[in-house]
Coordinates of N, CA and C in Angstrom, one line a residue:
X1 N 60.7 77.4 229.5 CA 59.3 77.4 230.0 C 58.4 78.0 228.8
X2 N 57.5 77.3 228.7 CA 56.6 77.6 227.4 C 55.2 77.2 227.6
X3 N 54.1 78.1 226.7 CA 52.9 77.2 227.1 C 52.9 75.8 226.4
X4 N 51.9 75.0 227.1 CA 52.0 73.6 226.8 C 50.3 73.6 225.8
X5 N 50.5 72.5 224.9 CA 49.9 72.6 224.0 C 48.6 72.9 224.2
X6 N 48.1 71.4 225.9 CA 46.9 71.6 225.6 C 46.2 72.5 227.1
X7 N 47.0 72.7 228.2 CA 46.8 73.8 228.7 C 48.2 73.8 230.2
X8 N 48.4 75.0 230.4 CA 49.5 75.1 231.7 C 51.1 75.8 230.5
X9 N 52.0 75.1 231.9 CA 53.1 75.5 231.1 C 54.1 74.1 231.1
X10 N 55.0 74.3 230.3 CA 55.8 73.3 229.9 C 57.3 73.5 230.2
X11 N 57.7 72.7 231.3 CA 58.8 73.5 232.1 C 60.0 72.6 231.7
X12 N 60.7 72.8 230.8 CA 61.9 72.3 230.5 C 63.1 72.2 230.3
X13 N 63.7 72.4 231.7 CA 65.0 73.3 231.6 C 65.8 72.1 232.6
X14 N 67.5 72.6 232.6 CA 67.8 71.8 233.6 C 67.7 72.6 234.6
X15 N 67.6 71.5 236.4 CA 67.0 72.0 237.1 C 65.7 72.8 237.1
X16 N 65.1 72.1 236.4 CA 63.9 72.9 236.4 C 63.3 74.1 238.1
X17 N 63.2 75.3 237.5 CA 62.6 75.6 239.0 C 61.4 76.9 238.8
X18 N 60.4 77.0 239.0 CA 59.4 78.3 238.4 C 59.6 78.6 239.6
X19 N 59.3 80.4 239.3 CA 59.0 81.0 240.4 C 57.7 82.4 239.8
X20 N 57.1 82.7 241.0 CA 56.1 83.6 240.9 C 56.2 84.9 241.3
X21 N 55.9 85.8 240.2 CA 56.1 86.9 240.6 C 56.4 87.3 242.3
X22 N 56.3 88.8 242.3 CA 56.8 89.1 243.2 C 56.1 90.1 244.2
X23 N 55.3 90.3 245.2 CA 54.4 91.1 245.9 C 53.1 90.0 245.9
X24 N 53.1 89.1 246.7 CA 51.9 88.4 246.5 C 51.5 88.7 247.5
X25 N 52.1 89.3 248.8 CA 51.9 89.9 249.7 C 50.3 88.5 250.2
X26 N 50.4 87.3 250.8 CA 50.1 86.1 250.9 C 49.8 85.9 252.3
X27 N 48.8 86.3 253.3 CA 49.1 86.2 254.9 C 48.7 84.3 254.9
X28 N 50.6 84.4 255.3 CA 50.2 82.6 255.1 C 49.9 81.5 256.5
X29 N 49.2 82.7 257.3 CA 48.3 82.0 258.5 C 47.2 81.8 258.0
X30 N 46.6 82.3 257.1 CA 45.5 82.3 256.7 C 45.4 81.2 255.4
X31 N 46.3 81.5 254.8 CA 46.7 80.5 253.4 C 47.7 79.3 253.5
X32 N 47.7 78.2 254.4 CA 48.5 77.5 254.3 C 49.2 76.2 253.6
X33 N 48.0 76.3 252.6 CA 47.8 75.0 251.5 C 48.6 75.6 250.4
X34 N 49.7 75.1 249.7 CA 49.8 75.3 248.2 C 49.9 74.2 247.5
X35 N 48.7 74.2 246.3 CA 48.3 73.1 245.3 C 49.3 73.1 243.9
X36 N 50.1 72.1 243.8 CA 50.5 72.3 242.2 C 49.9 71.3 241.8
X37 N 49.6 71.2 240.4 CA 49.0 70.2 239.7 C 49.8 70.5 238.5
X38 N 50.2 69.3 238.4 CA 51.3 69.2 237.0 C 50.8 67.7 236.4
X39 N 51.8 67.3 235.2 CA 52.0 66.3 234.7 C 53.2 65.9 234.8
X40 N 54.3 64.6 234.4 CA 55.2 64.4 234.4 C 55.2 64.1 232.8
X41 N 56.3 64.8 232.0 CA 56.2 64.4 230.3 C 57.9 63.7 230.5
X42 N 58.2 63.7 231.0 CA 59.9 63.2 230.7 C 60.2 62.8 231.6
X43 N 61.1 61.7 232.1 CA 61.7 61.2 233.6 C 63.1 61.7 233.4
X44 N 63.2 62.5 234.8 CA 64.3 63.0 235.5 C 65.2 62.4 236.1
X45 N 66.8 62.7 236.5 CA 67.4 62.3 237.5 C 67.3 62.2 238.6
X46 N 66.7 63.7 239.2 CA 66.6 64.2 240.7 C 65.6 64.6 241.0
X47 N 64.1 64.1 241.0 CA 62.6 64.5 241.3 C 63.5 65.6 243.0
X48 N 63.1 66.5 243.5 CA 63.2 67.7 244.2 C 61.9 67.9 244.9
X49 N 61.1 69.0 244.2 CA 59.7 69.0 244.7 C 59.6 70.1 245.7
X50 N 60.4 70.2 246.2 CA 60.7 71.5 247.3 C 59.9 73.2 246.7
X51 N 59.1 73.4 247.8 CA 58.7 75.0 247.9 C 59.6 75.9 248.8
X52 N 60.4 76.7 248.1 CA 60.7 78.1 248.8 C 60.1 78.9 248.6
X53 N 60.3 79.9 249.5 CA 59.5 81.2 249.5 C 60.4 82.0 250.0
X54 N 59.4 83.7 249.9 CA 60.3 84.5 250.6 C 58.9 85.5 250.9
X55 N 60.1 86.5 252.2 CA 59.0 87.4 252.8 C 59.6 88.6 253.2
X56 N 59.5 89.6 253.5 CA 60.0 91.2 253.9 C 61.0 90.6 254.5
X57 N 61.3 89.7 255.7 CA 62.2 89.6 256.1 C 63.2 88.5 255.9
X58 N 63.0 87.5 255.1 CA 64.1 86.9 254.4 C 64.2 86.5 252.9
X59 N 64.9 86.5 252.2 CA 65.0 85.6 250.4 C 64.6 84.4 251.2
X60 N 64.2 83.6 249.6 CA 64.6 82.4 249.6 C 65.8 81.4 250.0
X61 N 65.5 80.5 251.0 CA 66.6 79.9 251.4 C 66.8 78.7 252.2
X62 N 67.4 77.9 252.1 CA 67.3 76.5 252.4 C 67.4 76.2 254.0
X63 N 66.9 77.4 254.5 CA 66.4 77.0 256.0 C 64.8 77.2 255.8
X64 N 63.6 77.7 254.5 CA 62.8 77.8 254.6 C 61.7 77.1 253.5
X65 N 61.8 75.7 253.9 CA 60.8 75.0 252.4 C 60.0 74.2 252.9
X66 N 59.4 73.9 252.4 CA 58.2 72.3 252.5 C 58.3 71.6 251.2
X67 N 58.2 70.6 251.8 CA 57.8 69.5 250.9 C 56.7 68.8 250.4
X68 N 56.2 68.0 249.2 CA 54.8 68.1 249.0 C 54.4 66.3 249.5
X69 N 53.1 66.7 249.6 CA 52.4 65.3 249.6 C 51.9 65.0 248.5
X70 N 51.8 63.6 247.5 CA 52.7 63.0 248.3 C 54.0 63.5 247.7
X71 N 55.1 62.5 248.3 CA 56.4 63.0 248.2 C 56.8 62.0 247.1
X72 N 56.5 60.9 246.4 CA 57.2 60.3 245.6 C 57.4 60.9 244.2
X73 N 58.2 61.2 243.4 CA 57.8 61.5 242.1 C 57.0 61.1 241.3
X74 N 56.1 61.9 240.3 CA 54.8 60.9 239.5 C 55.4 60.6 238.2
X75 N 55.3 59.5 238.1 CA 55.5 58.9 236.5 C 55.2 59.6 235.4
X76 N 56.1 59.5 234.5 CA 55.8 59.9 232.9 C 54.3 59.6 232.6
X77 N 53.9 60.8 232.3 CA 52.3 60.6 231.8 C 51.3 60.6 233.1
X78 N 52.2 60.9 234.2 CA 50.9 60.8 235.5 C 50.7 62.2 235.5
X79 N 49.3 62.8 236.0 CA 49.1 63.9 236.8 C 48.9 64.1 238.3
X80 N 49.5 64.7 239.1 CA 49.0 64.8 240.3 C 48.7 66.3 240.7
X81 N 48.5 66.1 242.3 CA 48.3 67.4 242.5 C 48.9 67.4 243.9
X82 N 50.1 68.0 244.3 CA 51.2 68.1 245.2 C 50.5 68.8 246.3
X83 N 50.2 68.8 247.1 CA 49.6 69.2 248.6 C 50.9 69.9 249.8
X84 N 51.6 71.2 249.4 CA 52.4 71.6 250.4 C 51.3 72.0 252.0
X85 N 52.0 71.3 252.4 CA 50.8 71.9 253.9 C 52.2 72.9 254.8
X86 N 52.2 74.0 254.3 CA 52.9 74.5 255.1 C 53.0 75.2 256.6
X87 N 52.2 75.1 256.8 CA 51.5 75.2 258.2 C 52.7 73.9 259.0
X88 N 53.3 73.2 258.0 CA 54.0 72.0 258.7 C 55.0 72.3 258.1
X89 N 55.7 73.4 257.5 CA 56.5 73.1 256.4 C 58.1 71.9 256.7
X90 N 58.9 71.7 255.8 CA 59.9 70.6 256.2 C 60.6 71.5 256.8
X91 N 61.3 72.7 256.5 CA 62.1 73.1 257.2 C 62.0 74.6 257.7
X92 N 62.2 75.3 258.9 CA 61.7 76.6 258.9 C 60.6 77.2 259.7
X93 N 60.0 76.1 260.2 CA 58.3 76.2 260.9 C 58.9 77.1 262.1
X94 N 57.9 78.0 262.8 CA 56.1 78.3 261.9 C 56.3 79.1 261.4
X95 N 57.5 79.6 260.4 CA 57.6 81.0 259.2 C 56.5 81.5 258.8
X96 N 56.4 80.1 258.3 CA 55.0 80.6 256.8 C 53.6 81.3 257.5
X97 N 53.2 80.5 258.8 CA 52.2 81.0 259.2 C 52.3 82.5 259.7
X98 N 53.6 82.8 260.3 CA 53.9 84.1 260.8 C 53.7 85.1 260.1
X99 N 53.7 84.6 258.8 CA 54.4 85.6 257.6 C 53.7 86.4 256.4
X100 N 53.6 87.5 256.0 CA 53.0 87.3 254.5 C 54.1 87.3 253.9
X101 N 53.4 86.1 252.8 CA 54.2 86.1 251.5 C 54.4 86.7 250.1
X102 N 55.8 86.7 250.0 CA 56.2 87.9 248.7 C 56.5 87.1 247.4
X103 N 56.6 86.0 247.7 CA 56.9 85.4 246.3 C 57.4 83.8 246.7
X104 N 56.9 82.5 246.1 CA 57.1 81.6 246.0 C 58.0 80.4 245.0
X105 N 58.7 79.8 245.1 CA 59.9 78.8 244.1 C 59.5 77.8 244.1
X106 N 59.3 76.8 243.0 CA 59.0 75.5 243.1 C 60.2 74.8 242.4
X107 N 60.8 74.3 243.0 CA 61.8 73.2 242.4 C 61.2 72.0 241.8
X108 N 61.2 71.5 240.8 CA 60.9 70.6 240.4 C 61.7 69.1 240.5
X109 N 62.8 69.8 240.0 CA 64.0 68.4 240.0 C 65.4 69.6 240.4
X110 N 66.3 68.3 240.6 CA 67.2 69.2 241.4 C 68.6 68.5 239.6
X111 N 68.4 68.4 238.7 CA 69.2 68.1 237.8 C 68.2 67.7 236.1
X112 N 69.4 67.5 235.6 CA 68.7 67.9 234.2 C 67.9 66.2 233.7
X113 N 66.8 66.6 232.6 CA 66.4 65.5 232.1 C 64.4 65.7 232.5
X114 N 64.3 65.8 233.4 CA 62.7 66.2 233.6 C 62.5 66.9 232.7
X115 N 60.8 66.4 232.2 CA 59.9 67.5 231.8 C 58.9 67.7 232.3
X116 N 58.2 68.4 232.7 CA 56.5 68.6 233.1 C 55.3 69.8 232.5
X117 N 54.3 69.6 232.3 CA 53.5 70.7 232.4 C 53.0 71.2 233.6
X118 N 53.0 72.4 234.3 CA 52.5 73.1 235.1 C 50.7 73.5 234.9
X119 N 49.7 72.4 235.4 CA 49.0 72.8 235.2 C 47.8 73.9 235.7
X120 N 48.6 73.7 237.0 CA 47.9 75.3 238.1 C 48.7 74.9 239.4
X121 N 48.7 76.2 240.0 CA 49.3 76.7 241.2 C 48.3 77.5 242.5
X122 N 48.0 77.2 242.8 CA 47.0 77.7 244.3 C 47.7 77.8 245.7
X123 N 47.3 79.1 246.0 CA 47.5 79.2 247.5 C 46.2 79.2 248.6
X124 N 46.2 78.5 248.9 CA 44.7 77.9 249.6 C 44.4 77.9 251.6
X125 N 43.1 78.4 251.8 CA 43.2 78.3 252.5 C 43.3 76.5 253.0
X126 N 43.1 76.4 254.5 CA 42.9 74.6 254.6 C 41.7 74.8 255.1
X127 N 41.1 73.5 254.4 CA 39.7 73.1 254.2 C 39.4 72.3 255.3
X128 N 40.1 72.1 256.8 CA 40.1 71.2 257.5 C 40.1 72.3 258.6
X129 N 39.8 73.4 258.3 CA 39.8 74.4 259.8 C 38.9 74.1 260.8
X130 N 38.8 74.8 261.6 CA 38.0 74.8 263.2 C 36.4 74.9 262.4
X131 N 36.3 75.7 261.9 CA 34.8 76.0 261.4 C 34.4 74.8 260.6
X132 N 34.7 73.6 260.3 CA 34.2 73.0 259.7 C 34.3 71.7 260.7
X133 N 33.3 70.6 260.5 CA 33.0 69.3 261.4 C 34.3 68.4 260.9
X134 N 34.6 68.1 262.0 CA 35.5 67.1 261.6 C 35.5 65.7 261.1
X135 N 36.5 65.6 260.6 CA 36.2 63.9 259.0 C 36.3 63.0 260.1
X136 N 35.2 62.1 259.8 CA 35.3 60.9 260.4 C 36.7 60.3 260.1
X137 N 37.1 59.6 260.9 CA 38.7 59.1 261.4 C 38.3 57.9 260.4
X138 N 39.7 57.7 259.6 CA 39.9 56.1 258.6 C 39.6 55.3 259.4
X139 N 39.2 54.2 259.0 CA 39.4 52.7 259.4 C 40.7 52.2 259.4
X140 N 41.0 51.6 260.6 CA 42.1 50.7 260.6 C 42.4 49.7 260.0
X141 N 43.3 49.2 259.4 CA 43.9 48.5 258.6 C 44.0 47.0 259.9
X142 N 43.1 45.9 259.5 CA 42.8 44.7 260.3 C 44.1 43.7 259.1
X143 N 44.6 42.9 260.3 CA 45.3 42.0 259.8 C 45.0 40.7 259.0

């Protein structure tokens, strides 16, 4: 992991996995959104994508992750910006909301050959709360 030329970090390892310091002390009722925004610079074996976390009362551990929206891997040269709604997380619910958090993992791929730059990391509240009017509902998809 290195900085990347033209801004973030440049995560190049096998199994790529970053993790964030430690005491973020995170009330993640309040915070249930985490944003990564990366690039993909190299195609991988095993796109992954998985968020762990941990809290006073447990490490990291594969009864406790989410997964991001969307879920496909992004192409060499794509940017996205991965939407964990953990408020739903894939595995572990309602942890996160219960919980504050001490520190977060992002797996990137689960084997060697990926590259990416990490361009930011956010823990966010959701922008879709009670206090705010609700989005007019999509249109249906007509045959």
């Amino acid at each position: 992991i290195t900085p990347a030329l033209d801004q973030g970090l440049s995560v190049q390892i096998s199994d790529p996995t970053l993790r964030s310091p430690t005491g973020l002390n995170v009330p993640g009722g309040q915070f249930p959104l985490v944003l990564v925004r990366l690039t993909r610079t190299a195609t991988g074996e095993a796109w992954d994508g998985a968020l762990y976390y941990s809290t006073a009362a447990h490490p990291e551990a594969s009864t406790f992750f989410g997964k991001p929206t969307p879920a496909t891997p992004p192409a060499v040269g794509e940017t996205v910006t991965l939407v964990y709604d953990m408020a739903r997380q894939t595995v572990g619910a309602p942890d996160w909301i219960q919980s504050n958090i001490d520190q977060i993992r992002l797996d990137i791929e689960d084997k060697a050959g990926g590259a990416f730059v990490i361009r930011q990391v956010a823990i966010a509240e959701n922008p879709q709360s009670a206090t705010l009017p609700a989005a007019d509902p999509l249109p249906s998809a007509k045959p």
